[in-house]
PDB file of C-alpha atoms in Angstrom:
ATOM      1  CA  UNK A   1       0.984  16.303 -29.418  1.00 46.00           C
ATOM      2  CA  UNK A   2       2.679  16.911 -32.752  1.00 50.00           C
ATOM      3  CA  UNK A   3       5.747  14.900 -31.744  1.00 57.00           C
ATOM      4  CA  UNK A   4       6.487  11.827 -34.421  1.00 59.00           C
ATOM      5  CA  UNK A   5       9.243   9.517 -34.759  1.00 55.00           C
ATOM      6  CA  UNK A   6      11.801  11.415 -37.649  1.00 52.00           C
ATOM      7  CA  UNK A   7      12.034   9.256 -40.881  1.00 47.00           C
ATOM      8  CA  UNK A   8      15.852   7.461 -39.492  1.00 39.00           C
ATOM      9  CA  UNK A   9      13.847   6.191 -36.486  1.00 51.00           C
ATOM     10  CA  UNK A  10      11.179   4.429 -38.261  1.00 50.00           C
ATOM     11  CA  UNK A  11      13.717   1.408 -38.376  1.00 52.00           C
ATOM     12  CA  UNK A  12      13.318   0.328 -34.594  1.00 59.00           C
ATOM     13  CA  UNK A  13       9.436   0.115 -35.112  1.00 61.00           C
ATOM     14  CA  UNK A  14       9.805  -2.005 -38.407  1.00 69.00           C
ATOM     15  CA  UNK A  15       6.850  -4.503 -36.696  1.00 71.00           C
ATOM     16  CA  UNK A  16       4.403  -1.960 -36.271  1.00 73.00           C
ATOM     17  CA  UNK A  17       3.918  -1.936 -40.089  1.00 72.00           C
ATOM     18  CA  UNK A  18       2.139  -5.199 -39.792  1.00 71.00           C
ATOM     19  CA  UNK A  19      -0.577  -3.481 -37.893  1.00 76.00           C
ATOM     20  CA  UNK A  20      -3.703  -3.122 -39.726  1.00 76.00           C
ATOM     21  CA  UNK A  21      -5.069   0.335 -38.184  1.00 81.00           C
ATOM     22  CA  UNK A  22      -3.083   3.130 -39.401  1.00 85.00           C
ATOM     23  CA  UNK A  23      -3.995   5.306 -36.218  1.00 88.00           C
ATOM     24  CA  UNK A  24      -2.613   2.181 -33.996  1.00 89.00           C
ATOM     25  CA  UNK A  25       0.419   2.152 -36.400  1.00 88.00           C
ATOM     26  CA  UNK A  26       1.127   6.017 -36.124  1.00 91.00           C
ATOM     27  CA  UNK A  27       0.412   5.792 -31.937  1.00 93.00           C
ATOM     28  CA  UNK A  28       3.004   3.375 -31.465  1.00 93.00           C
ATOM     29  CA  UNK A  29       5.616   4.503 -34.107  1.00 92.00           C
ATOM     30  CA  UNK A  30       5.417   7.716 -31.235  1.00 94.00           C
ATOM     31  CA  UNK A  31       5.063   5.842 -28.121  1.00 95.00           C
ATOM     32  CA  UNK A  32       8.416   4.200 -28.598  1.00 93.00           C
ATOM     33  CA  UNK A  33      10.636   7.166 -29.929  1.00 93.00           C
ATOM     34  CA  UNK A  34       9.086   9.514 -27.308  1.00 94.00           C
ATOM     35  CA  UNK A  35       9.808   6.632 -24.996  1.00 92.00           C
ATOM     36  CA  UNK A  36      13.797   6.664 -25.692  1.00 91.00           C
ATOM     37  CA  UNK A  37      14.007  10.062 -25.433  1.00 92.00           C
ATOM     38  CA  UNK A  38      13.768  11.235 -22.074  1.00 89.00           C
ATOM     39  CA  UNK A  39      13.419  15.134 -23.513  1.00 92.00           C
ATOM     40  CA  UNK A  40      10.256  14.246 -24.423  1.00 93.00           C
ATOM     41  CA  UNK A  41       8.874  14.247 -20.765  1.00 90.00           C
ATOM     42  CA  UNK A  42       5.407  16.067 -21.990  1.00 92.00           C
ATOM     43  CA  UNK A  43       4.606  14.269 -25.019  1.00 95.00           C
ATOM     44  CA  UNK A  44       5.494  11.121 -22.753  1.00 94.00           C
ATOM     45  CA  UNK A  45       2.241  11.935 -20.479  1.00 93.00           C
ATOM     46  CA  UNK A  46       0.182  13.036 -23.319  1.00 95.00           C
ATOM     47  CA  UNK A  47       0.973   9.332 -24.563  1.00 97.00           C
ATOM     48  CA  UNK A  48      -1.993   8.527 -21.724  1.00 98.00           C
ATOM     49  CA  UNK A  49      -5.435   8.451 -21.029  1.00 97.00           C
ATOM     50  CA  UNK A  50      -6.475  10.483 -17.860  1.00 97.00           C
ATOM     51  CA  UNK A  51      -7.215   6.884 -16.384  1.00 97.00           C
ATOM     52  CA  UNK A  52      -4.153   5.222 -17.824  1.00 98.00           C
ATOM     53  CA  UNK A  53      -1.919   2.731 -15.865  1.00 98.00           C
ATOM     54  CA  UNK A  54       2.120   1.946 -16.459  1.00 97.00           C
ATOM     55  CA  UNK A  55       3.426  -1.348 -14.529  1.00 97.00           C
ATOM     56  CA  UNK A  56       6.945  -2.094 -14.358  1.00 92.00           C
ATOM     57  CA  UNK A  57       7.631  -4.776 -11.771  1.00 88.00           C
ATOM     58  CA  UNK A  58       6.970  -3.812  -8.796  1.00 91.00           C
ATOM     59  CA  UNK A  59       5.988   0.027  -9.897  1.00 94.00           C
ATOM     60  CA  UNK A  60       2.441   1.023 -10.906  1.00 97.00           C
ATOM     61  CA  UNK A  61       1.329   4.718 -11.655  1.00 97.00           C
ATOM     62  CA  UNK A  62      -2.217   5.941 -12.824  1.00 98.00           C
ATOM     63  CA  UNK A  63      -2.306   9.021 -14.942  1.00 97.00           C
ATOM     64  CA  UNK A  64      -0.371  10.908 -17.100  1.00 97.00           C
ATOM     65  CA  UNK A  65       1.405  13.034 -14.557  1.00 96.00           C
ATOM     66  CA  UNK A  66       1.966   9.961 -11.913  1.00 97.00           C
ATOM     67  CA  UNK A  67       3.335   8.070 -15.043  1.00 97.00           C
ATOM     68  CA  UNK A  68       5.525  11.237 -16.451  1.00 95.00           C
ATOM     69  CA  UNK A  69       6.330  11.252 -12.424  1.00 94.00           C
ATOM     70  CA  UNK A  70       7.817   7.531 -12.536  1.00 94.00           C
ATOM     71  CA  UNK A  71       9.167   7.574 -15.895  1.00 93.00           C
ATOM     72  CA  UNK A  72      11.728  10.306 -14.411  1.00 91.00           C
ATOM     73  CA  UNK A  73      12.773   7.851 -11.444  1.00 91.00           C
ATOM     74  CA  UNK A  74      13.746   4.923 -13.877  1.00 88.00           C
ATOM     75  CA  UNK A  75      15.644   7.579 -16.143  1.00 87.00           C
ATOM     76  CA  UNK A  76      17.825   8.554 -13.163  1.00 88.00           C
ATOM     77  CA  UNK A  77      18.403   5.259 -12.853  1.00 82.00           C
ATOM     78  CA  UNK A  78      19.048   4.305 -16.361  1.00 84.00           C
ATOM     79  CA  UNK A  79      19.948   7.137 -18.307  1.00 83.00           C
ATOM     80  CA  UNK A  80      19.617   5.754 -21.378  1.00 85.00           C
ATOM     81  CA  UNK A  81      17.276   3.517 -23.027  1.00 86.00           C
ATOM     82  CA  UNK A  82      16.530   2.160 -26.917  1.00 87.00           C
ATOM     83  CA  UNK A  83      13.388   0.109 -27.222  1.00 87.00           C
ATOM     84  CA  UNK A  84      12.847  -1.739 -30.382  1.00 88.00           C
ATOM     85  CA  UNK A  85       9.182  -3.601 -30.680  1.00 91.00           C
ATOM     86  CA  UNK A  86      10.534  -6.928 -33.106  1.00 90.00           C
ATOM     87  CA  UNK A  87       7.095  -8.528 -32.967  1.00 92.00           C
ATOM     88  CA  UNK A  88       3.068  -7.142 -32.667  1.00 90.00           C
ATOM     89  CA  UNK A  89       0.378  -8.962 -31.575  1.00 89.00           C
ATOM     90  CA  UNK A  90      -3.003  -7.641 -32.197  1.00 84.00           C
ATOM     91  CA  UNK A  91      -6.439  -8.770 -30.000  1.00 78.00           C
ATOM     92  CA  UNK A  92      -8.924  -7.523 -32.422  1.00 63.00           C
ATOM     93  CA  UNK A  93      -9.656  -3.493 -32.935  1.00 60.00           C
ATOM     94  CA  UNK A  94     -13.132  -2.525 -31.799  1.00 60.00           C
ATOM     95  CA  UNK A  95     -13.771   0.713 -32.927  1.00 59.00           C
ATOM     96  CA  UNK A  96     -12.468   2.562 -29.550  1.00 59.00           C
ATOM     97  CA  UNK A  97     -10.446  -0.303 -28.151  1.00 69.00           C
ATOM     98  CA  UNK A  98      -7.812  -2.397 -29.240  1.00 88.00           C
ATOM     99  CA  UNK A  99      -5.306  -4.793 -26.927  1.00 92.00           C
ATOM    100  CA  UNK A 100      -1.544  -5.913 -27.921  1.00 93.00           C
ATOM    101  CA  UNK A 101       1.181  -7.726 -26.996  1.00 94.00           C
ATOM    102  CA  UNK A 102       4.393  -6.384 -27.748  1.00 94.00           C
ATOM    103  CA  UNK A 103       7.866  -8.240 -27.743  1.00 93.00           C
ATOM    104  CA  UNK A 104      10.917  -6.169 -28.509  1.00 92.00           C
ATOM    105  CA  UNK A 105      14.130  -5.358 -27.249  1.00 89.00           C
ATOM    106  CA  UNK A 106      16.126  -2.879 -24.868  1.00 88.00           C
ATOM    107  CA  UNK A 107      19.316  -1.734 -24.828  1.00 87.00           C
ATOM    108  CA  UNK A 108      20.157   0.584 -21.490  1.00 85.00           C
ATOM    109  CA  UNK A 109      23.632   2.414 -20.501  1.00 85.00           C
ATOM    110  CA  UNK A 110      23.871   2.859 -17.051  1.00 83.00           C
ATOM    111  CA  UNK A 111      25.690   6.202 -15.235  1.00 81.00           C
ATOM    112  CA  UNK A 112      29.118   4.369 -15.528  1.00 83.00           C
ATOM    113  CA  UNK A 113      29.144   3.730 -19.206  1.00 81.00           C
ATOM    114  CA  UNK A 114      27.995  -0.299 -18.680  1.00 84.00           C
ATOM    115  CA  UNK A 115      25.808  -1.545 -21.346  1.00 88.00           C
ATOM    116  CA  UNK A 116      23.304  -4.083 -21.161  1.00 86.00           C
ATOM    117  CA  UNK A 117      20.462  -5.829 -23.369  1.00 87.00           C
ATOM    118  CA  UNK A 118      17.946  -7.977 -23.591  1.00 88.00           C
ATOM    119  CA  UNK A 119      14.310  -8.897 -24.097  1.00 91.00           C
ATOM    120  CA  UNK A 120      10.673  -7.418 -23.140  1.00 92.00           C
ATOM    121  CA  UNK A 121       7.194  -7.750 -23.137  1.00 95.00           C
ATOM    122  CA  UNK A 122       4.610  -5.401 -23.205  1.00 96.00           C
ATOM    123  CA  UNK A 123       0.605  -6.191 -22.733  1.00 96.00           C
ATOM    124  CA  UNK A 124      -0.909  -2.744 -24.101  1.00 96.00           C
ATOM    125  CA  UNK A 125      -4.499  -1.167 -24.563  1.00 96.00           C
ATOM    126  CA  UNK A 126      -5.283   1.560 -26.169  1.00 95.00           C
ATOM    127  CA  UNK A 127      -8.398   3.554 -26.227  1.00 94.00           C
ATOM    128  CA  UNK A 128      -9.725   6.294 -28.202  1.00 91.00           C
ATOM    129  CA  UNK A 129     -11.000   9.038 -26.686  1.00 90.00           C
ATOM    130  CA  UNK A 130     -14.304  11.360 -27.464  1.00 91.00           C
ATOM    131  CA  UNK A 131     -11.642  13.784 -28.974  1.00 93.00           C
ATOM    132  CA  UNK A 132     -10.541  11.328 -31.274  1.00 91.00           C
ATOM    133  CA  UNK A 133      -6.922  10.954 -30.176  1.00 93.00           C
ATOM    134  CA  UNK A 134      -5.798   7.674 -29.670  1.00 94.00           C
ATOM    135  CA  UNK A 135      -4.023   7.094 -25.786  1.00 96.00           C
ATOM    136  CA  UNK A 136      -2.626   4.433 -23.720  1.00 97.00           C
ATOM    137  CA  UNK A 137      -5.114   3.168 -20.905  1.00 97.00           C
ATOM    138  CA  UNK A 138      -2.807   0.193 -19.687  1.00 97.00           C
ATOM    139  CA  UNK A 139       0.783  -0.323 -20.422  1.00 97.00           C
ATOM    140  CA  UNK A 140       2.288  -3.484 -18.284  1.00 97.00           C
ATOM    141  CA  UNK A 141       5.850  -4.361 -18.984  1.00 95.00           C
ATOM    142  CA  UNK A 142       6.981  -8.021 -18.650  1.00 90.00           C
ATOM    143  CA  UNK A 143      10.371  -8.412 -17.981  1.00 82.00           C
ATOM    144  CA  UNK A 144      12.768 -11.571 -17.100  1.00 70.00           C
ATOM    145  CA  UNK A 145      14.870  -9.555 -14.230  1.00 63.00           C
ATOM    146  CA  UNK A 146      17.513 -12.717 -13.919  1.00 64.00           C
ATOM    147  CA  UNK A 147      18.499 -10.890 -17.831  1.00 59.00           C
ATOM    148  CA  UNK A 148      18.190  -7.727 -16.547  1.00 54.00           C
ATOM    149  CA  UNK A 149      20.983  -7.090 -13.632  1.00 55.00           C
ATOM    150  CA  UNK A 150      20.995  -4.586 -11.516  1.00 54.00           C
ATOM    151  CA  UNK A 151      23.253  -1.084 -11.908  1.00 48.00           C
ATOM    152  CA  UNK A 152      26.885  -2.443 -11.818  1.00 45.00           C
ATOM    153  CA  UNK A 153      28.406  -1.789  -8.650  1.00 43.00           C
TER     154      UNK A 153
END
């Protein structure tokens, strides 16, 4: 899991710097350039405990290969995606454990070339494992779907 976010990325997860834990900072630096970058299907899994859960709406998936699984359905549907965390919210950082809540934005191109944007919300814990690496065990995304349209007709 040697995949990190290239020096011109670093921009988009400007917030994370305010993080405290320099293992949480480096996770999540990751997380969200292997999250725009749908090429990055393995490290995307890695990303996840064996036990870890995504939510997105509606759409829940437990472990990495149900979450790599689901991750390819919303890519078909949105081809393209740039997250940008603007704001990090720790809940303390207990030696194994630590719980955020990320804001950020999204900007998505749909198959027909339509743009869109708007705001997020992600509630986030991470756990460290007995290996030592750092994964996500619950990843829910809050989203206002009246800002979010569906794919243009």
């Amino acid at each position: 899991m040697s995949t990190s976010a290239p020096e011109h990325e670093t921009h988009k997860t400007q917030a994370v710097n305010d993080l405290s834990d320099r293992q949480v900072r480096q996770y999540l630096r990751k997380f969200y350039y292997v999250s725009n970058d749908i090429s990055l299907e393995k490290e995307w899994g890695e990303l996840f405990a064996e036990d870890g859960v995504y939510i997105m709406g509606n759409r829940k998936a437990t472990g990495p290969e149900a979450i790599r699984k689901l991750r390819k359905k919303l890519y078909e549907e949105i081809p393209q995606r740039d997250h940008s965390p603007m704001k990090i919210f720790s809940h303390g950082n207990h030696h194994d454990d630590t719980e955020l809540m990320v804001l950020g934005t999204v900007g998505w191109t749909y198959h027909a070339g339509h743009d869109h944007s708007g705001d997020w919300a992600a509630h986030v814990k991470l756990h460290k494992g007995d290996d030592g690496v750092l994964r996500c065990k619950y990843y829910q995304i809050i989203i206002d779907h009246s800002t979010h349209p569906e794919k243009p007709s």
